[in-house]
């Protein structure tokens, strides 16, 4: 009996050990692929002109008016893009799920287009299409919102699509209508609150895209945050590294928000399976 | 208080492509009445309910509520409460908020909303779960809250679309009794949809049996069960034995199944030698003795045969008997007496007077064509005796 009880734990604890080590090793390898360049950038951004380490590059960049201008511009564009995208996408995705189910593959295919069309082609296309538009739109960074809405389309639509799939949209809509709510009212009072996490996830992705976008704003000659980082990089390498890290931290804050949103959506899906 | 409302479904037609989901459905609901639309999947019962709710429009016909045509009224203005088959509570709201929702839409004041919602949660037996979200409730609790939510707006008509089908058997039984209790208490006109015949018979004032978009029979549960209007109703509602017979003495109501002579009503106009079927419920076939030889005939309106299998059903035991005439029929006996009818035992079955009905008569020399005339009948005990026996717990002697 004693021999048996001693053998058993040894046997069970040894068996999974080898794959566990492999898993950890693999994770370390993958993590280093991302962490080493970041560390290198961080170390470089902290290097002073005489080889000493300091936060000079960060404080210098953060104190420049041009930084604040470009950062606030990108922030405004991100906000506007998110609002326009939600206003356009939420009713569209809802309607496609509720009434135009057969159109869903088509909309999904369209949502891939921004991945297929290169940003350069998109910028040239935008310039041609909006050439005769009003100056408050074409002559200002506002035109970027139109492009960013297209760029963020796949991300927001997919997040909404996942959100709409996780709830029984038809039954909720009909339940709401039977209780006296009109069609648009149902969207606002019932559907939107239940898509909050999906909308949040799509919005954060949109935010991250707009804050880091460079190609289109550069081609259309607007000085967004991405363009500013590139400009600084040509004059002061450590400053560009510092700005890249700042941008990176902002993006990670956005990603953290997405993770939280997804966690909450997981709880919603559990409900749809049927509760306990 | 709930208003007493009448509802008329007047000649409803609805097609999906080439398939007719509803073909002239005509149904009147009296104020305070609970009518169940009963039928197999695809018979059009849910389509009818959705047309009444306003979620679909009919191709022809109209829905009339208290004498007013509401066919083109949008669902949010019909004043009808609905409980759905799938769980429909709003996931972002608590149970109390769900019940309050319709009252909030109607701009009722907060204290009134709260009082009414709390009272309704008490009525459905769930005062303690007011602050829970849908994912924290069981399926049965969710459907109770959905019922309370539908009743909160004091609807003119209550619509229930298979509200119990997702629940387990025990909860289903309890909840259907509660639904009926509340319906009677409030006196609310109710249209209930189900494919479960036991549920329909137990809960309804009247049952409307549907098949292929058409109404087959409307009647009280007792009428539907004991006097089915046609072959389909007989086969769908409850289990029924189909016994092939030949008309021998139409004037005196005698038909023959093998050597057995059975007396049934409705043979007067039939030709001698016509093939027909009689329908008999399992409880109307009473084993009266061990019968000696399976071929022996003791009396008129008795069938000789041999027990081939038995199924224990709790209070009753179902015997499967191979008759001398070559059919397999089911007969229900009290389980206290079930043990004496072992497989291999010869038995004589008495057909309860007045319990057999004649259907599907064809010309002499032609077989009766019941399966062509009617949709598949799950309650038929005769149609495929061999297959049926495969699913039984047999006690072969």
XYZ file of C-alpha atoms in Angstrom:
673
model
C 0.000 0.000 0.000
C 2.719 2.434 0.997
C 4.745 1.615 -2.072
C 1.741 2.162 -4.272
C 0.844 5.510 -2.757
C 4.440 6.689 -3.169
C 4.642 5.579 -6.766
C 1.406 7.132 -7.855
C 2.153 10.808 -7.216
C 5.623 10.463 -8.748
C 4.126 8.977 -11.849
C 1.383 11.620 -12.213
C 3.603 14.592 -11.434
C 6.383 13.518 -13.815
C 4.224 12.881 -16.846
C 3.119 16.455 -17.632
C 6.462 18.011 -16.618
C 8.255 17.761 -19.974
C 5.500 19.436 -22.033
C 5.133 22.120 -19.342
C 8.830 23.019 -19.700
C 8.439 23.108 -23.442
C 5.443 25.404 -23.131
C 7.327 27.824 -20.904
C 10.346 27.780 -23.229
C 8.158 28.441 -26.217
C 6.404 31.319 -24.470
C 9.742 32.868 -23.474
C 10.933 32.574 -27.088
C 7.801 34.228 -28.466
C 7.851 36.909 -25.784
C 11.506 37.729 -26.528
C 10.588 38.296 -30.165
C 8.427 41.196 -29.029
C 10.156 42.259 -25.825
C 13.768 42.574 -27.092
C 13.009 45.260 -29.740
C 10.917 47.123 -27.181
C 13.680 46.989 -24.598
C 16.183 48.124 -27.224
C 13.916 51.053 -28.146
C 13.453 51.924 -24.464
C 17.190 51.776 -23.763
C 17.891 53.860 -26.856
C 15.277 56.459 -25.950
C 16.872 56.874 -22.535
C 20.381 57.477 -23.901
C 21.712 61.033 -23.610
C 24.209 62.678 -26.005
C 27.180 61.727 -23.755
C 26.208 58.143 -23.146
C 24.389 58.782 -19.838
C 20.776 57.620 -19.247
C 18.031 60.164 -18.713
C 14.408 60.966 -19.457
C 15.457 64.016 -21.459
C 14.073 62.705 -24.757
C 10.670 62.082 -23.161
C 10.441 65.418 -21.344
C 11.724 67.306 -24.379
C 9.228 65.711 -26.739
C 6.322 66.016 -24.365
C 7.011 69.730 -23.910
C 6.980 70.541 -27.641
C 3.876 72.319 -28.943
C 4.072 70.350 -32.209
C 3.800 67.097 -30.263
C 0.716 68.263 -28.441
C -0.818 69.590 -31.657
C -0.309 66.369 -33.593
C -1.346 64.249 -30.646
C -4.539 66.219 -30.080
C -5.291 66.167 -33.811
C -5.008 62.388 -33.917
C -7.041 62.143 -30.728
C -9.816 64.277 -32.258
C -9.750 62.297 -35.487
C -9.929 59.061 -33.517
C -12.943 60.334 -31.586
C -14.723 61.504 -34.729
C -13.916 58.266 -36.548
C -15.337 56.237 -33.693
C -18.559 58.277 -33.586
C -19.096 58.164 -37.374
C -18.244 54.457 -37.507
C -20.680 53.576 -34.728
C -23.478 55.657 -36.267
C -22.922 53.943 -39.622
C -22.034 50.429 -38.547
C -24.296 49.594 -35.620
C -27.628 50.013 -37.460
C -26.122 48.351 -40.559
C -24.806 45.314 -38.690
C -28.061 45.053 -36.702
C -30.181 45.252 -39.838
C -28.019 42.726 -41.670
C -28.361 40.288 -38.764
C -32.065 40.868 -38.300
C -33.499 41.203 -41.779
C -30.799 40.668 -44.420
C -29.180 37.471 -43.256
C -28.486 36.448 -46.821
C -26.430 39.618 -47.309
C -24.132 38.738 -44.420
C -21.461 36.970 -46.530
C -21.416 39.945 -48.905
C -20.945 42.452 -46.082
C -18.231 40.248 -44.596
C -16.466 40.183 -47.939
C -16.704 43.971 -48.214
C -15.272 44.265 -44.721
C -12.079 42.626 -45.999
C -11.543 45.238 -48.720
C -9.561 47.666 -46.557
C -7.042 44.868 -46.045
C -6.803 44.254 -49.787
C -6.621 47.845 -51.023
C -3.269 49.381 -50.091
C -3.315 52.675 -48.117
C -1.487 54.451 -50.970
C -4.229 53.506 -53.423
C -6.844 54.501 -50.858
C -5.231 57.929 -50.342
C -5.076 58.595 -54.097
C -8.675 57.445 -54.451
C -9.837 59.712 -51.640
C -8.031 62.663 -53.150
C -9.749 62.096 -56.485
C -13.193 61.433 -55.090
C -13.273 64.384 -52.708
C -11.390 66.848 -54.920
C -14.513 68.909 -55.606
C -15.837 68.691 -52.074
C -16.271 71.625 -49.686
C -13.026 73.084 -48.374
C -13.978 72.629 -44.700
C -13.914 68.946 -45.471
C -11.365 68.403 -48.258
C -8.963 71.108 -47.183
C -8.889 70.042 -43.546
C -7.908 66.881 -41.661
C -11.621 66.093 -41.502
C -11.244 64.241 -44.786
C -9.083 61.740 -42.908
C -12.150 60.710 -40.885
C -13.761 59.413 -44.070
C -10.678 57.320 -44.808
C -10.268 56.117 -41.248
C -13.900 54.978 -41.152
C -13.082 52.746 -44.122
C -9.867 51.529 -42.506
C -11.580 50.695 -39.246
C -14.584 49.067 -40.955
C -13.279 45.471 -40.728
C -12.384 45.824 -37.059
C -15.578 47.471 -35.876
C -17.819 45.334 -38.083
C -16.203 42.102 -36.911
C -16.523 43.130 -33.275
C -20.186 44.008 -33.833
C -20.757 40.814 -35.775
C -19.362 38.754 -32.893
C -21.491 40.733 -30.427
C -24.659 40.266 -32.459
C -23.989 36.552 -32.833
C -23.657 36.160 -29.072
C -27.217 37.366 -28.392
C -30.501 36.202 -29.895
C -31.086 39.443 -31.710
C -34.383 38.469 -33.302
C -36.023 37.334 -30.078
C -34.804 40.374 -28.145
C -36.106 42.666 -30.876
C -39.477 40.980 -30.961
C -39.696 40.919 -27.155
C -38.983 44.626 -27.093
C -41.561 45.358 -29.792
C -44.216 43.287 -28.051
C -43.613 45.446 -24.967
C -44.389 48.572 -26.953
C -41.027 49.800 -28.261
C -40.680 50.940 -31.890
C -37.946 49.659 -34.243
C -35.462 52.531 -33.684
C -36.364 52.541 -29.992
C -35.474 48.861 -29.781
C -32.048 49.575 -31.259
C -31.402 52.281 -28.686
C -33.012 50.737 -25.603
C -32.334 47.035 -26.010
C -29.752 46.253 -28.669
C -27.166 48.975 -27.970
C -26.822 48.212 -24.236
C -26.305 44.554 -25.082
C -23.669 45.417 -27.685
C -21.777 47.755 -25.382
C -18.765 45.513 -24.999
C -18.614 44.778 -28.754
C -18.851 48.487 -29.539
C -16.167 49.208 -26.963
C -13.866 46.560 -28.419
C -14.330 47.875 -31.980
C -13.880 51.449 -30.809
C -10.627 50.720 -29.056
C -9.259 49.000 -32.135
C -10.321 52.009 -34.198
C -8.623 54.277 -31.694
C -5.379 52.305 -31.960
C -5.490 52.372 -35.782
C -6.066 56.123 -36.005
C -3.430 57.002 -33.429
C -0.761 55.058 -35.306
C -1.796 55.796 -38.899
C 0.968 57.335 -41.028
C 0.738 56.567 -44.769
C -2.535 58.243 -45.696
C -2.123 61.362 -43.574
C 1.407 61.744 -44.881
C 0.292 61.431 -48.517
C -2.560 63.892 -47.934
C -0.119 66.248 -46.138
C -1.724 66.314 -42.696
C 0.435 66.436 -39.612
C -1.016 63.679 -37.478
C 0.717 61.928 -34.587
C 2.091 59.185 -36.868
C 3.522 61.759 -39.281
C 5.009 63.714 -36.390
C 6.816 60.633 -35.041
C 8.262 60.070 -38.499
C 9.350 63.736 -38.706
C 11.039 63.626 -35.310
C 12.778 60.405 -36.316
C 14.526 62.138 -39.188
C 15.951 64.823 -36.882
C 16.333 63.233 -33.442
C 16.447 59.479 -33.246
C 16.061 59.218 -29.442
C 13.023 61.514 -29.522
C 11.369 59.290 -32.137
C 12.099 56.259 -29.964
C 10.525 58.008 -26.966
C 7.442 58.938 -28.987
C 7.180 55.382 -30.289
C 7.127 54.135 -26.708
C 4.492 56.694 -25.752
C 2.421 55.553 -28.727
C 3.018 51.945 -27.730
C 1.801 52.542 -24.181
C -1.326 54.269 -25.496
C -2.044 51.321 -27.784
C -1.594 48.885 -24.938
C -3.991 50.819 -22.774
C -6.487 50.442 -25.621
C -5.773 46.721 -25.900
C -6.243 46.296 -22.149
C -9.660 47.850 -22.549
C -10.475 45.343 -25.282
C -9.463 42.439 -23.076
C -11.784 43.674 -20.341
C -14.604 44.108 -22.849
C -14.127 40.591 -24.189
C -14.225 39.187 -20.671
C -17.598 40.818 -20.122
C -18.888 39.522 -23.449
C -17.895 36.014 -22.380
C -20.394 36.314 -19.538
C -23.092 37.348 -21.998
C -22.480 34.305 -24.188
C -22.825 32.031 -21.189
C -26.335 33.440 -20.753
C -27.338 32.658 -24.311
C -26.375 29.018 -23.933
C -29.177 28.797 -21.463
C -28.046 29.879 -18.055
C -27.675 27.344 -15.349
C -57.116 44.907 -14.374
C -56.929 42.755 -17.479
C -59.469 43.582 -20.160
C -61.658 40.841 -21.554
C -60.802 40.756 -25.217
C -61.993 38.718 -28.162
C -59.672 37.771 -30.986
C -60.565 36.535 -34.463
C -58.165 35.036 -36.996
C -60.146 35.509 -40.167
C -59.107 33.377 -43.151
C -55.348 33.773 -42.720
C -53.194 32.739 -45.657
C -49.410 32.823 -45.643
C -46.939 31.234 -48.048
C -43.169 31.029 -47.997
C -42.177 30.522 -51.605
C -44.224 27.610 -52.869
C -44.966 26.309 -49.367
C -48.300 27.309 -47.865
C -47.696 27.826 -44.146
C -51.289 28.900 -43.519
C -54.182 28.017 -45.744
C -57.303 29.861 -44.682
C -56.949 29.659 -40.909
C -60.179 30.644 -39.198
C -60.277 30.799 -35.419
C -62.290 32.727 -32.840
C -61.064 33.270 -29.295
C -63.724 34.242 -26.790
C -62.843 36.744 -24.055
C -60.807 35.075 -21.332
C -60.393 31.857 -23.276
C -57.170 29.882 -23.621
C -56.884 28.231 -27.025
C -53.908 26.092 -27.952
C -52.684 25.725 -31.506
C -51.443 22.147 -31.600
C -49.667 20.432 -34.441
C -46.402 18.948 -35.671
C -43.406 21.044 -36.733
C -44.099 23.018 -39.872
C -47.893 22.917 -39.546
C -48.117 26.723 -39.416
C -48.959 27.242 -35.751
C -46.021 29.533 -34.991
C -46.630 31.453 -38.223
C -50.211 32.043 -37.065
C -48.994 33.298 -33.681
C -46.423 35.592 -35.282
C -49.103 37.055 -37.530
C -51.273 37.721 -34.490
C -48.293 39.342 -32.746
C -47.597 41.471 -35.834
C -44.120 40.118 -36.549
C -45.297 38.830 -39.899
C -48.051 39.956 -42.217
C -50.509 37.538 -43.809
C -50.812 37.218 -47.596
C -54.575 37.320 -47.125
C -57.024 37.394 -44.249
C -57.111 39.560 -41.174
C -56.609 39.663 -37.428
C -59.485 41.242 -35.563
C -59.160 42.353 -31.962
C -62.382 43.340 -30.216
C -64.001 43.977 -33.606
C -61.143 46.147 -34.881
C -58.934 45.022 -37.776
C -55.338 45.192 -36.530
C -53.736 43.321 -39.435
C -51.586 46.285 -40.427
C -50.970 47.601 -36.908
C -47.257 47.382 -35.973
C -46.417 44.934 -33.158
C -45.513 47.675 -30.677
C -49.052 49.081 -30.914
C -50.984 45.827 -30.615
C -50.939 45.667 -26.854
C -50.168 41.968 -26.755
C -47.835 40.283 -24.296
C -45.700 37.488 -25.640
C -43.579 34.737 -24.120
C -41.086 33.226 -26.537
C -39.730 29.736 -27.010
C -36.126 30.858 -26.551
C -35.089 32.811 -23.497
C -35.844 36.422 -24.243
C -34.947 38.352 -21.109
C -32.831 41.413 -21.782
C -29.372 40.317 -20.590
C -28.321 43.785 -19.426
C -31.246 44.108 -17.009
C -32.147 42.444 -13.740
C -35.321 40.380 -13.450
C -37.133 43.344 -11.864
C -35.935 45.732 -14.568
C -37.081 43.268 -17.223
C -40.574 43.166 -15.717
C -40.613 46.954 -15.361
C -39.448 47.515 -18.944
C -42.863 47.635 -20.638
C -44.166 49.985 -17.949
C -41.139 52.238 -18.381
C -41.933 52.386 -22.116
C -45.467 53.453 -21.155
C -43.983 56.174 -18.940
C -45.522 54.878 -15.723
C -44.148 56.454 -12.566
C -41.347 54.661 -10.752
C -43.285 53.673 -7.598
C -46.147 52.254 -9.688
C -43.680 50.365 -11.866
C -41.848 48.949 -8.892
C -45.035 47.856 -7.101
C -46.513 46.167 -10.156
C -43.267 44.409 -11.108
C -42.782 43.184 -7.542
C -46.362 41.900 -7.394
C -45.939 40.041 -10.666
C -42.682 38.469 -9.556
C -44.547 37.291 -6.495
C -47.339 35.951 -8.688
C -44.878 33.813 -10.652
C -43.277 32.668 -7.401
C -39.983 34.506 -7.775
C -39.953 37.481 -5.379
C -36.442 36.591 -4.258
C -34.691 36.859 -7.623
C -35.604 40.466 -8.437
C -32.013 41.666 -8.488
C -30.596 38.782 -10.514
C -29.568 39.004 -14.140
C -30.794 36.551 -16.754
C -27.566 34.538 -16.770
C -27.994 33.995 -13.026
C -31.423 32.367 -13.511
C -32.373 28.830 -14.521
C -34.381 28.232 -17.701
C -37.621 27.813 -15.754
C -36.995 31.005 -13.772
C -36.252 32.919 -16.962
C -39.539 31.829 -18.507
C -41.419 32.785 -15.335
C -39.874 36.247 -15.421
C -40.699 36.472 -19.143
C -44.315 35.651 -18.279
C -44.353 38.325 -15.578
C -42.844 40.801 -18.053
C -45.496 40.002 -20.653
C -48.281 40.412 -18.063
C -46.884 43.654 -16.638
C -48.209 45.736 -19.509
C -51.742 44.373 -18.908
C -51.951 43.064 -22.474
C -55.254 42.539 -24.245
C -54.082 39.132 -25.419
C -51.333 36.871 -24.113
C -49.359 34.931 -26.723
C -47.202 31.970 -25.733
C -44.939 30.397 -28.337
C -43.899 26.971 -27.019
C -42.732 28.573 -23.758
C -41.936 25.258 -22.102
C -40.168 23.402 -24.870
C -36.658 24.294 -23.688
C -37.300 23.150 -20.115
C -36.870 19.776 -18.491
C -39.905 17.561 -17.928
C -40.513 18.341 -14.247
C -40.226 22.111 -14.608
C -42.429 21.923 -17.701
C -45.168 20.230 -15.735
C -45.050 22.729 -12.855
C -44.837 25.765 -15.068
C -47.703 24.798 -17.337
C -49.942 24.489 -14.286
C -48.776 27.908 -13.119
C -49.454 29.451 -16.516
C -52.980 28.070 -16.457
C -53.531 29.231 -12.862
C -52.388 32.766 -13.681
C -54.393 32.835 -16.910
C -57.559 31.847 -15.078
C -56.806 34.272 -12.250
C -56.397 37.204 -14.645
C -59.019 36.017 -17.137
C -56.769 37.007 -20.000
C -57.492 35.855 -23.565
C -54.585 33.575 -24.465
C -53.273 31.936 -27.609
C -50.824 29.157 -26.800
C -48.694 27.270 -29.309
C -47.237 23.841 -28.687
C -46.468 20.571 -30.403
C -46.894 18.698 -27.125
C -50.377 17.160 -27.106
C -50.335 16.395 -23.392
C -49.516 20.030 -22.664
C -52.298 21.171 -24.996
C -54.908 18.866 -23.496
C -54.050 19.757 -19.917
C -53.919 23.539 -20.205
C -56.551 24.581 -22.740
C -60.191 25.584 -22.803
C -60.138 24.539 -26.445
C -57.528 22.950 -28.671
C -57.099 23.780 -32.373
C -55.277 20.950 -34.132
C -53.396 22.024 -37.252
C -51.697 20.186 -40.110
C -50.155 21.572 -43.274
C -51.442 25.076 -42.603
C -55.039 23.983 -42.173
C -57.192 23.648 -39.118
C -58.160 20.010 -38.622
C -60.395 20.329 -35.598
C -61.263 22.805 -32.864
C -62.784 21.487 -29.688
C -62.437 20.966 -25.985
C -59.560 18.677 -24.987
C -62.106 15.914 -24.269
C -63.742 16.279 -27.693
C -60.386 16.274 -29.466
C -59.294 13.118 -27.688
C -62.468 11.112 -27.634
C -64.102 12.251 -30.878
C -61.338 13.160 -33.311
C -62.717 14.752 -36.464
C -60.432 12.884 -38.806
C -57.643 10.422 -39.210
C -54.899 12.979 -38.580
C -56.344 14.257 -35.314
C -56.861 10.709 -34.098
C -53.264 9.830 -34.894
C -51.675 13.029 -33.600
C -53.496 13.406 -30.311
C -52.695 10.431 -28.139
C -51.809 6.924 -29.216
C -54.314 5.145 -31.410
C -54.537 1.607 -32.767
C -55.406 1.250 -36.444
C -56.969 -2.103 -37.060
C -57.614 -3.115 -40.682
C -61.093 -4.626 -41.148
C -63.507 -5.752 -43.827
C -67.122 -4.632 -43.814
C -69.342 -7.712 -43.562
C -72.752 -6.586 -42.300
C -73.034 -2.825 -42.861
C -76.638 -2.681 -41.716
C -75.833 -4.111 -38.273
C -72.470 -2.342 -37.986
C -70.312 -5.409 -38.143
C -66.784 -5.528 -39.529
C -64.248 -8.359 -39.417
C -60.628 -8.345 -38.453
C -59.407 -11.839 -39.262
C -61.992 -14.015 -37.589
C -62.922 -11.391 -35.022
C -66.215 -9.559 -35.484
C -66.346 -6.022 -34.233
C -69.343 -3.741 -33.919
C -68.679 -0.122 -34.896
C -70.903 2.825 -35.806
C -70.938 4.387 -39.265
C -71.002 1.338 -41.530
C -74.562 1.745 -42.817
C -73.602 3.305 -46.142
C -70.586 1.107 -46.793
C -70.569 -1.706 -49.352
C -70.168 -5.286 -48.232
C -66.543 -6.387 -48.597
C -65.103 -2.848 -48.392
C -61.714 -2.600 -46.707
C -61.549 -0.152 -43.848
C -59.704 0.703 -40.657
C -61.044 1.191 -37.186
C -59.339 3.465 -34.666
C -59.266 2.432 -31.013
C -57.358 4.039 -28.134
C -55.137 1.690 -26.087
C -57.263 2.219 -22.975
C -60.361 1.093 -24.926
C -58.862 -2.369 -25.485
C -59.391 -4.269 -22.259
C -57.684 -7.648 -21.720
C -60.367 -9.833 -20.224
C -58.727 -13.252 -19.878
C -55.831 -15.401 -20.960
C -57.937 -16.510 -23.859
C -56.601 -20.030 -24.385
C -55.420 -20.159 -27.970
C -54.500 -16.858 -29.639
C -56.911 -17.692 -32.464
C -59.855 -18.285 -30.185
C -62.784 -15.859 -30.309
C -64.994 -15.669 -27.276
C -67.485 -12.987 -28.206
C -68.500 -10.215 -30.576
C -66.295 -7.108 -30.272
C -63.398 -9.053 -28.886
C -59.995 -9.685 -30.397
C -57.848 -12.730 -29.765
C -54.097 -12.404 -29.732
C -50.799 -12.909 -27.981
C -48.799 -10.475 -25.862
C -45.485 -9.836 -27.624
C -44.045 -7.111 -25.404
C -44.887 -4.714 -22.597
C -43.749 -1.237 -21.567
C -43.958 -0.051 -17.979
C -45.279 3.548 -18.007
C -45.702 4.132 -14.275
C -49.383 3.977 -13.373
C -50.149 1.916 -16.457
C -48.409 -0.809 -18.414
C -48.732 -0.882 -22.184
C -49.140 -4.325 -23.682
C -48.251 -4.925 -27.308
C -50.436 -7.642 -28.699
C -50.173 -9.497 -31.974
C -53.777 -10.127 -32.970
C -55.029 -13.238 -34.672
C -55.932 -10.953 -37.566
C -52.260 -10.081 -38.104
C -51.949 -6.613 -36.544
C -49.985 -5.374 -33.572
C -52.084 -3.288 -31.195
C -51.420 -1.508 -27.897
C -53.599 -1.994 -24.818
C -53.135 -0.137 -21.523
C -53.717 -1.949 -18.237
C -53.164 -0.792 -14.653
C -49.579 -1.590 -13.696
C -50.863 -3.527 -10.682
C -52.228 -6.055 -13.172
C -49.497 -5.705 -15.772
C -47.386 -8.550 -14.436
C -49.978 -11.171 -15.372
C -49.680 -10.331 -19.063
C -46.218 -11.653 -19.807
C -44.871 -11.856 -23.336
C -46.139 -15.062 -24.924
C -49.416 -15.012 -22.982
C -52.567 -15.528 -25.029
C -55.104 -12.769 -24.438
C -58.618 -11.746 -25.397
C -59.227 -8.029 -25.803
C -62.656 -6.517 -25.420
C -63.272 -3.358 -27.433
C -65.082 -0.887 -25.180
C -68.536 -0.228 -26.683
C -68.659 3.024 -28.629
C -64.897 3.538 -28.450
C -64.034 2.404 -31.981
C -64.322 4.729 -34.960
C -64.266 3.753 -38.603
C -61.982 5.556 -41.083
C -60.379 5.179 -44.512
C -62.811 2.976 -46.286
C -61.945 1.851 -49.809
C -63.742 -0.164 -52.449
C -63.918 -3.918 -52.054
C -60.608 -5.479 -53.046
C -58.576 -2.267 -52.532
C -56.541 -1.614 -49.394
C -57.414 1.367 -47.202
C -55.035 4.265 -47.970
C -54.822 6.081 -44.678
C -51.167 7.106 -44.981
C -51.802 8.802 -48.330
C -54.752 10.752 -47.040
C -53.206 12.111 -43.896
C -49.838 13.434 -42.684
C -47.625 10.964 -40.784
C -49.296 10.058 -37.554
C -46.881 9.531 -34.675
C -49.629 8.086 -32.537
C -50.349 5.214 -34.876
C -49.655 1.899 -33.258
C -50.300 -0.159 -36.320
C -48.348 1.421 -39.087
C -44.956 -0.269 -38.553
C -45.256 -2.854 -35.810
C -41.814 -4.331 -36.368
C -40.000 -1.022 -36.066
C -42.098 -0.072 -33.068
C -41.156 -3.266 -31.293
C -37.464 -2.413 -31.619
C -37.959 0.500 -29.209
C -39.733 -1.478 -26.553
C -38.515 -3.044 -23.408
C -39.514 -6.549 -24.234
C -40.203 -9.320 -21.793
C -40.171 -12.297 -24.046
C -41.328 -15.523 -22.467
